[in-house]
Amino acid sequence: MLRRLAPGALFSLSLVVAPFSACGDKDPGGGDGTVTDGGSADGGGVDGGTTGGTTDGGTGDGGTGDGGTDEPDPVLGTISGRVRVQLYDATTGDQVSWKEYGTTFPFGGIFVGAYQQEGRDAPLRYRGDTAITGPSADEAGDAYSLPVSLEEDGTVRVYAALDWNGDRVVGTDEPRGVWSAELEITEGALHEDIDLTIVAPVYVTGGGGCDTMSIAGDVVLTSTWVDGEVAAMTTWTDGSGPLYVTTATPTPDGGGASAPYTLTSCASLGEVNLVGAWDKNGNGLFEPTDLWGTYIAKPDVDGNPVSIGTGSLSGYDIQIPFGEGQGLSIVPFVTAAGTLGYSSGSLQDLPEGAVLHAMALKFRPEGEISVDEIEAYDHQVWQPEDYAGLDSVEWELLVPANSVTFLWFYADIDADGVLNEHAEPVGSQGTDEDGRFPTGTTSTDGYNVTLLIVK
């Protein structure tokens, strides 16, 4: 299938698109944009309207021994809440309610994952996943229940990713919703009301036509196949994408299975990667926790990159799994960072007792707002003693990758918890006066914000 204009194209002019007519803690997730993260999924179930299963991270064998060594039982916990998709007009940036938009959900499914990461550039190791395969066109969103399995007590982060394009692939360039704090997992832990908001554009224009070519071959599964489709797709050579996707149902073949595929692509793209995935848990999505592979020049030899010109290509077989069978590198979080100062040149000139706030908001703020009622991805606070003797402070906010947030900064002069009152200094950072900030897929810094009294 040809892929529609992706949300990432709203934020980056470097994305090539093709026509498609449908429709607290500061240790953020990362990745280097390569096909490096994930883990194979081991099954699924239905719970609270969601489908999915736990993944590669830390399930034990129930304490059975091997060679005289007993493995410990896994640490099991559950995370639950709701995933809400908030619409906005891609042209004006205005929030769009579902009542205004209509009763049909215009996107694909939603992947929800819990993961651990050893460092900013390390791959994500998924410790649980689920999917909402038929999201509701409703402001309330949909419930999810996410089982988590660890080898020992620890913490995980949680995010949700929307299949905005409706191509059934959880891509690197699609909207995310995040829970900014880490969650502690001990045996029997239950984290409720972990609600995630995904901000997604509608009324998107652009795309246009292109000359096309095709790539053909077989998707070959080298492990036992029971159910689930396979997909062949192209990505950019840095692993971002997918660009174009096609799916097929394999048939058993010896010890595995195979399926012929033909993938249609815009011509003359240059070098791309050709990869594949198996929807091992059969939930209809190709997720980071499914089983992945790559085009092979010969068995067990990666043949990427592939040069896309004007002529069709044949005999391009994809082997699944390949290597560790890991998927597209999804970056759940990025950070925005900079400094916060005052228009006089020093924070010391603020009225005595002023409390400072830096916020990455889910929605555009209007008028006076209460700190207790704000919907924020992340929020930093400085009491007077925190900025004593300083001209400015450094801020860093955790935000969902490839989304839109609103960066606003406040001085609460009377420290009453109500912001943007008359004569209270405010500041913003973004592409317009509303503080709209496209987050992209990499962390950024160097933003110098000044608090001003707006008359």
XYZ file of C-alpha atoms in Angstrom, residues 339-358 380-395 409-416 424-425 449 451:
48
model
C 17.372 28.719 30.177
C 14.709 30.835 31.868
C 15.355 34.459 32.776
C 13.515 37.694 33.573
C 13.116 40.770 31.410
C 15.123 42.914 33.848
C 18.152 40.715 33.226
C 18.055 38.795 36.524
C 15.634 36.569 38.395
C 16.686 38.442 41.530
C 14.495 41.332 40.379
C 11.289 39.292 40.645
C 8.993 40.143 43.570
C 9.976 38.333 46.745
C 8.387 34.891 47.100
C 7.657 34.316 43.402
C 7.473 30.660 42.325
C 8.621 29.758 38.801
C 7.041 27.121 36.569
C 8.134 25.539 33.281
C 9.343 21.916 36.625
C 9.041 24.207 39.656
C 11.566 26.558 41.285
C 10.910 27.910 44.762
C 12.595 31.221 45.702
C 15.494 29.403 47.377
C 16.115 27.433 44.168
C 16.974 30.527 42.108
C 18.413 32.707 44.867
C 21.470 34.568 43.544
C 20.882 33.465 39.929
C 20.224 35.518 36.842
C 18.573 32.527 35.148
C 17.818 28.828 35.690
C 18.184 25.874 33.370
C 15.082 23.927 32.378
C 6.709 29.477 31.607
C 5.192 31.385 34.529
C 6.157 33.427 37.561
C 3.504 32.919 40.240
C 4.064 36.197 42.055
C 1.710 35.580 44.964
C 2.476 31.821 45.103
C -1.234 30.967 45.167
C 2.266 38.095 36.402
C 5.243 37.457 34.079
C 13.106 32.044 27.434
C 9.611 36.086 31.488
